[in-house]
Coordinates of C-alpha atoms and ligand atoms in Angstrom, one line a residue:
X239 CA 44.9 95.4 87.8
X240 CA 45.4 99.0 88.5
X241 CA 42.9 100.7 90.7
X242 CA 42.7 104.3 91.8
X243 CA 42.5 105.7 95.3
X244 CA 41.3 109.3 95.9
X245 CA 42.9 111.0 98.9
X246 CA 41.1 114.2 99.6
X247 CA 43.5 116.1 101.9
X248 CA 41.3 119.2 102.3
X249 CA 38.1 120.4 100.7
X250 CA 36.3 123.7 101.2
X251 CA 36.7 127.5 100.8
X252 CA 39.7 127.6 103.2
X253 CA 41.8 125.3 101.0
X254 CA 41.7 122.4 98.6
X255 CA 44.0 119.6 97.7
X256 CA 43.4 116.0 96.6
X257 CA 45.6 113.2 95.3
X258 CA 44.6 110.6 92.6
X259 CA 46.8 107.6 93.2
X260 CA 47.3 104.7 90.9
X261 CA 47.6 102.0 93.5
X262 CA 49.5 99.6 91.2
X263 CA 52.4 102.0 90.9
X264 CA 51.9 104.2 94.0
X265 CA 52.3 107.2 91.7
X266 CA 49.9 110.1 92.1
X267 CA 48.8 113.4 90.8
X268 CA 47.8 116.3 93.0
X269 CA 44.6 118.2 92.1
X270 CA 44.9 121.8 93.4
X271 CA 47.2 123.1 96.2
X272 CA 45.4 125.4 98.6
X273 CA 47.1 124.0 101.7
X274 CA 50.4 124.5 103.5
X275 CA 53.5 122.4 102.7
X276 CA 53.2 120.9 106.2
X277 CA 49.6 119.9 105.7
X278 CA 50.4 118.4 102.3
X279 CA 53.1 116.2 103.7
X280 CA 51.3 115.2 106.9
X281 CA 47.9 114.5 105.4
X282 CA 49.5 112.5 102.5
X283 CA 51.3 110.4 105.0
X284 CA 48.1 110.0 107.1
X285 CA 46.5 108.6 103.9
X286 CA 49.4 106.2 103.3
X287 CA 50.5 108.1 100.2
X288 CA 54.2 109.0 99.8
X289 CA 54.3 112.7 98.6
X290 CA 57.6 111.9 96.8
X291 CA 55.5 109.9 94.3
X292 CA 53.7 113.0 93.1
X293 CA 54.2 113.3 89.3
X294 CA 52.2 116.4 88.6
X295 CA 49.9 119.1 89.9
X296 CA 46.6 119.8 88.1
X297 CA 45.0 123.2 88.7
X298 CA 41.2 123.3 88.4
X299 CA 41.1 127.1 88.6
X300 CA 43.0 130.1 89.9
X301 CA 40.9 131.0 93.0
X302 CA 43.1 131.3 96.1
X303 CA 41.6 128.4 98.0
X304 CA 43.0 126.1 95.2
X305 CA 46.5 127.6 94.6
X306 CA 47.6 129.5 97.7
X307 CA 49.9 126.7 98.9
X308 CA 51.4 125.8 95.5
X309 CA 54.6 127.8 95.8
X310 CA 55.5 126.6 99.3
X311 CA 54.6 123.0 98.4
X312 CA 56.6 123.0 95.2
X313 CA 59.6 124.4 97.2
X314 CA 59.1 121.8 99.9
X315 CA 58.9 118.9 97.5
X316 CA 61.9 120.2 95.5
X317 CA 64.0 119.9 98.7
X318 CA 63.3 116.1 98.5
X319 CA 64.2 116.1 94.8
X320 CA 60.6 116.0 93.7
X321 CA 59.6 118.4 90.9
X322 CA 56.1 117.7 89.7
X323 CA 55.0 119.5 86.5
X324 CA 52.2 121.9 87.0
X325 CA 49.3 121.7 84.5
X326 CA 47.1 124.8 84.3
X327 CA 44.9 126.5 81.7
X328 CA 46.5 129.6 80.2
X329 CA 43.5 131.6 81.3
X330 CA 44.1 130.6 84.9
X331 CA 47.7 131.6 84.7
X332 CA 46.8 134.9 83.1
X333 CA 44.2 135.5 85.8
X334 CA 46.6 134.9 88.8
X335 CA 49.7 136.7 89.8
X336 CA 50.7 133.7 92.0
X337 CA 50.5 131.3 89.0
X338 CA 52.2 133.7 86.6
X339 CA 55.1 134.1 88.9
X340 CA 55.4 130.4 89.7
X341 CA 55.2 129.6 85.9
X342 CA 58.5 131.6 85.5
X343 CA 60.4 129.3 87.9
X344 CA 58.8 125.9 87.6
X345 CA 57.9 123.4 84.9
X346 CA 54.4 124.5 83.8
X347 CA 52.4 123.1 81.0
X348 CA 49.1 124.5 79.7
X349 CA 46.0 122.7 78.5
X350 CA 42.6 123.6 77.2
X351 CA 39.7 122.1 79.1
X352 CA 37.7 121.8 75.9
X353 CA 40.3 120.0 73.7
X354 CA 43.3 118.3 75.3
X355 CA 43.6 115.1 77.1
X356 CA 47.0 113.9 78.3
X357 CA 48.7 110.9 79.9
X358 CA 50.4 111.3 83.3
X359 CA 51.8 108.5 85.4
X360 CA 50.0 106.0 83.2
X361 CA 46.6 107.6 83.7
X362 CA 44.7 109.3 80.8
X363 CA 43.4 112.6 82.1
X364 CA 40.6 114.4 80.4
X365 CA 39.8 117.9 81.6
X366 CA 36.4 119.3 81.0
X367 CA 35.0 122.9 81.5
X368 CA 33.0 123.8 84.6
X369 CA 30.8 126.8 85.1
X370 CA 32.5 129.0 87.6
X371 CA 33.5 132.7 88.0
X372 CA 37.2 132.1 87.4
X373 CA 39.2 132.9 84.3
X374 CA 39.7 129.2 83.6
X375 CA 37.9 126.4 85.4
X376 CA 37.6 122.7 84.9
X377 CA 37.2 119.3 86.4
X378 CA 39.0 116.1 85.4
X379 CA 38.3 112.5 84.4
X380 CA 41.1 109.9 85.1
X381 CA 41.2 106.6 83.3
X382 CA 43.3 103.5 83.1
X383 CA 42.4 100.3 81.2
X384 CA 40.8 99.0 84.4
X385 CA 39.5 102.0 86.4
X386 CA 37.9 105.4 86.0
X387 CA 37.5 108.4 88.4
X388 CA 35.7 111.7 88.1
X389 CA 36.5 114.9 90.0
X390 CA 34.4 118.1 89.8
X391 CA 34.3 121.0 92.3
X392 CA 33.5 124.7 92.0
X393 CA 30.8 124.8 89.4
X394 CA 27.4 126.6 89.5
X395 CA 25.8 124.2 87.2
X396 CA 26.7 120.8 85.6
X397 CA 27.8 121.5 82.0
X398 CA 26.9 119.0 79.3
X399 CA 30.6 118.3 78.8
X400 CA 31.1 117.7 82.6
X401 CA 28.2 115.3 82.7
X402 CA 29.6 113.3 79.8
X403 CA 33.1 113.2 81.4
X404 CA 31.8 112.0 84.7
X405 CA 29.7 109.1 83.3
X406 CA 30.6 105.5 84.1
X407 CA 33.3 106.1 86.8
X408 CA 34.0 103.9 89.8
X409 CA 35.1 106.7 92.1
X410 CA 33.5 110.2 92.0
X411 CA 34.3 113.4 93.8
X412 CA 31.4 115.8 93.4
X413 CA 30.9 119.3 94.8
X414 CA 28.0 119.6 97.3
X415 CA 28.7 123.1 98.6
X416 CA 25.6 124.6 100.3
X417 CA 22.1 124.2 101.5
X418 CA 20.0 126.9 99.8
X419 CA 18.0 127.7 103.0
X420 CA 21.1 128.0 105.1
X421 CA 22.7 130.1 102.4
X422 CA 19.7 132.5 102.4
X423 CA 19.8 132.7 106.2
X424 CA 23.6 133.1 106.7
X425 CA 25.5 136.3 107.3
X426 CA 27.0 136.7 103.8
X427 CA 26.2 139.9 101.9
X428 CA 23.5 139.6 99.3
X429 CA 25.9 139.8 96.4
X430 CA 28.0 136.9 97.8
X431 CA 24.9 134.8 98.3
X432 CA 23.8 135.5 94.7
X433 CA 27.3 134.6 93.4
X434 CA 27.4 131.3 95.3
X435 CA 23.9 130.3 94.2
X436 CA 24.4 131.5 90.6
X437 CA 25.5 129.6 87.5
X438 CA 29.1 130.7 88.1
X439 CA 29.1 129.7 91.8
X440 CA 28.8 126.4 93.5
X441 CA 26.6 123.3 93.4
X442 CA 24.0 123.0 96.2
X443 CA 23.3 119.7 98.0
X444 CA 20.2 119.2 95.8
X445 CA 22.0 120.0 92.6
X446 CA 24.7 117.6 93.5
X447 CA 22.2 114.9 94.4
X448 CA 20.3 115.4 91.1
X449 CA 23.6 115.0 89.1
X450 CA 24.5 112.0 91.2
X451 CA 21.2 110.4 90.4
X452 CA 22.1 110.7 86.7
X453 CA 25.5 109.1 87.2
X454 CA 24.5 105.9 89.1
X455 CA 26.1 103.5 86.7
X456 CA 26.8 99.8 87.3
X457 CA 30.4 100.8 87.9
X458 CA 30.0 103.5 90.5
X459 CA 31.2 102.4 94.0
X460 CA 32.1 105.5 96.0
X461 CA 31.1 109.2 95.9
X462 CA 32.7 111.9 98.0
X463 CA 30.9 115.2 98.6
X464 CA 33.3 118.1 98.0
X465 CA 33.8 121.8 99.0
X466 CA 31.2 121.7 101.8
X467 CA 30.6 125.2 103.1
X468 CA 31.2 125.8 106.8
X469 CA 28.7 128.8 106.8
X470 CA 25.9 127.6 104.6
X471 CA 26.0 123.8 105.0
X472 CA 27.0 121.3 107.6
X473 CA 28.8 117.9 107.4
X474 CA 25.6 115.9 107.8
X475 CA 23.3 117.3 105.1
X476 CA 25.4 116.6 101.9
X477 CA 25.8 113.0 103.0
X478 CA 22.1 112.6 103.7
X479 CA 21.0 114.3 100.5
X480 CA 23.4 112.3 98.3
X481 CA 22.6 109.1 100.1
X482 CA 18.8 109.7 99.6
X483 CA 19.4 109.8 95.8
X484 CA 21.4 106.6 95.9
X485 CA 18.8 104.9 98.1
X486 CA 15.9 106.0 95.8
X487 CA 17.6 104.2 93.0
X488 CA 18.4 101.1 95.2
X489 CA 22.0 101.6 94.1
X490 CA 24.8 100.1 96.3
X491 CA 27.2 103.1 96.0
X492 CA 28.7 104.4 99.2
X493 CA 28.5 108.2 100.0
X494 CA 31.3 110.0 101.9
X495 CA 31.9 113.6 102.8
X496 CA 35.3 115.4 102.5
X497 CA 36.4 117.7 105.2
X498 CA 38.3 121.0 105.5
X499 CA 40.5 120.0 108.3
X500 CA 41.1 116.2 108.0
X501 CA 41.8 113.9 105.1
X502 CA 39.7 111.1 103.8
X503 CA 40.4 108.3 101.2
X504 CA 38.0 106.5 98.9
X505 CA 39.3 103.5 97.1
Ligands
LIG1166 ZN1 36.9 126.8 95.8
LIG1167 ZN1 36.4 128.8 93.1

């Protein structure tokens, strides 16, 4: 039986990277690469994942905190003979000098979040559109015959397609970016606050909990709160807010929080 593990190496506005591993093969796919090559290798190993088993890199969107380390990480992996294919939406490549330059020198493939699904390392991967102020933005559903995992970060609202794609998964990574009161009170300029709270920004703890309440299937076992803001949230509230939604429904799912500076694994 093949089961997934989700290793969240870093999550937040200072850098994002996560690995979906098929534990029956040890093969994995990296979602985003906004961390250094050193952090990618060290944190993978801390999670018990061999970075040489990376088959591909999937890009959710072209914002710097999701791609800034891609070039150095690809070069570092290449030194070990590992050359994962990068999957990105054409709009993300067009919207990013970094991605455009890398696409000239590495194996890149494009997909459309609304249409394509593809198979990588034995996992069926279905991208779905998110609502974010990037040129192209999406989340991913991963599926094998025996397991399913959903991953969504950087979205101001939960789109209908996203909700459908996240249903009936066993493992779920779900953005829980900010507390609205802390966001209002924090030092960001007004336009930044409006951007974060808007439809093209990020999910609040409450929005995340409301979506989680709709996703409490018989299959769901673990949820990780993603992209927690260090200025308009803390590492306690997302867990409490999501846990409250789970408790209200008397559901047995476990709630975890992902950090900026240390990795976690849910499996
Ligand atoms: Zn981000
Ligand atoms: Zn973003």
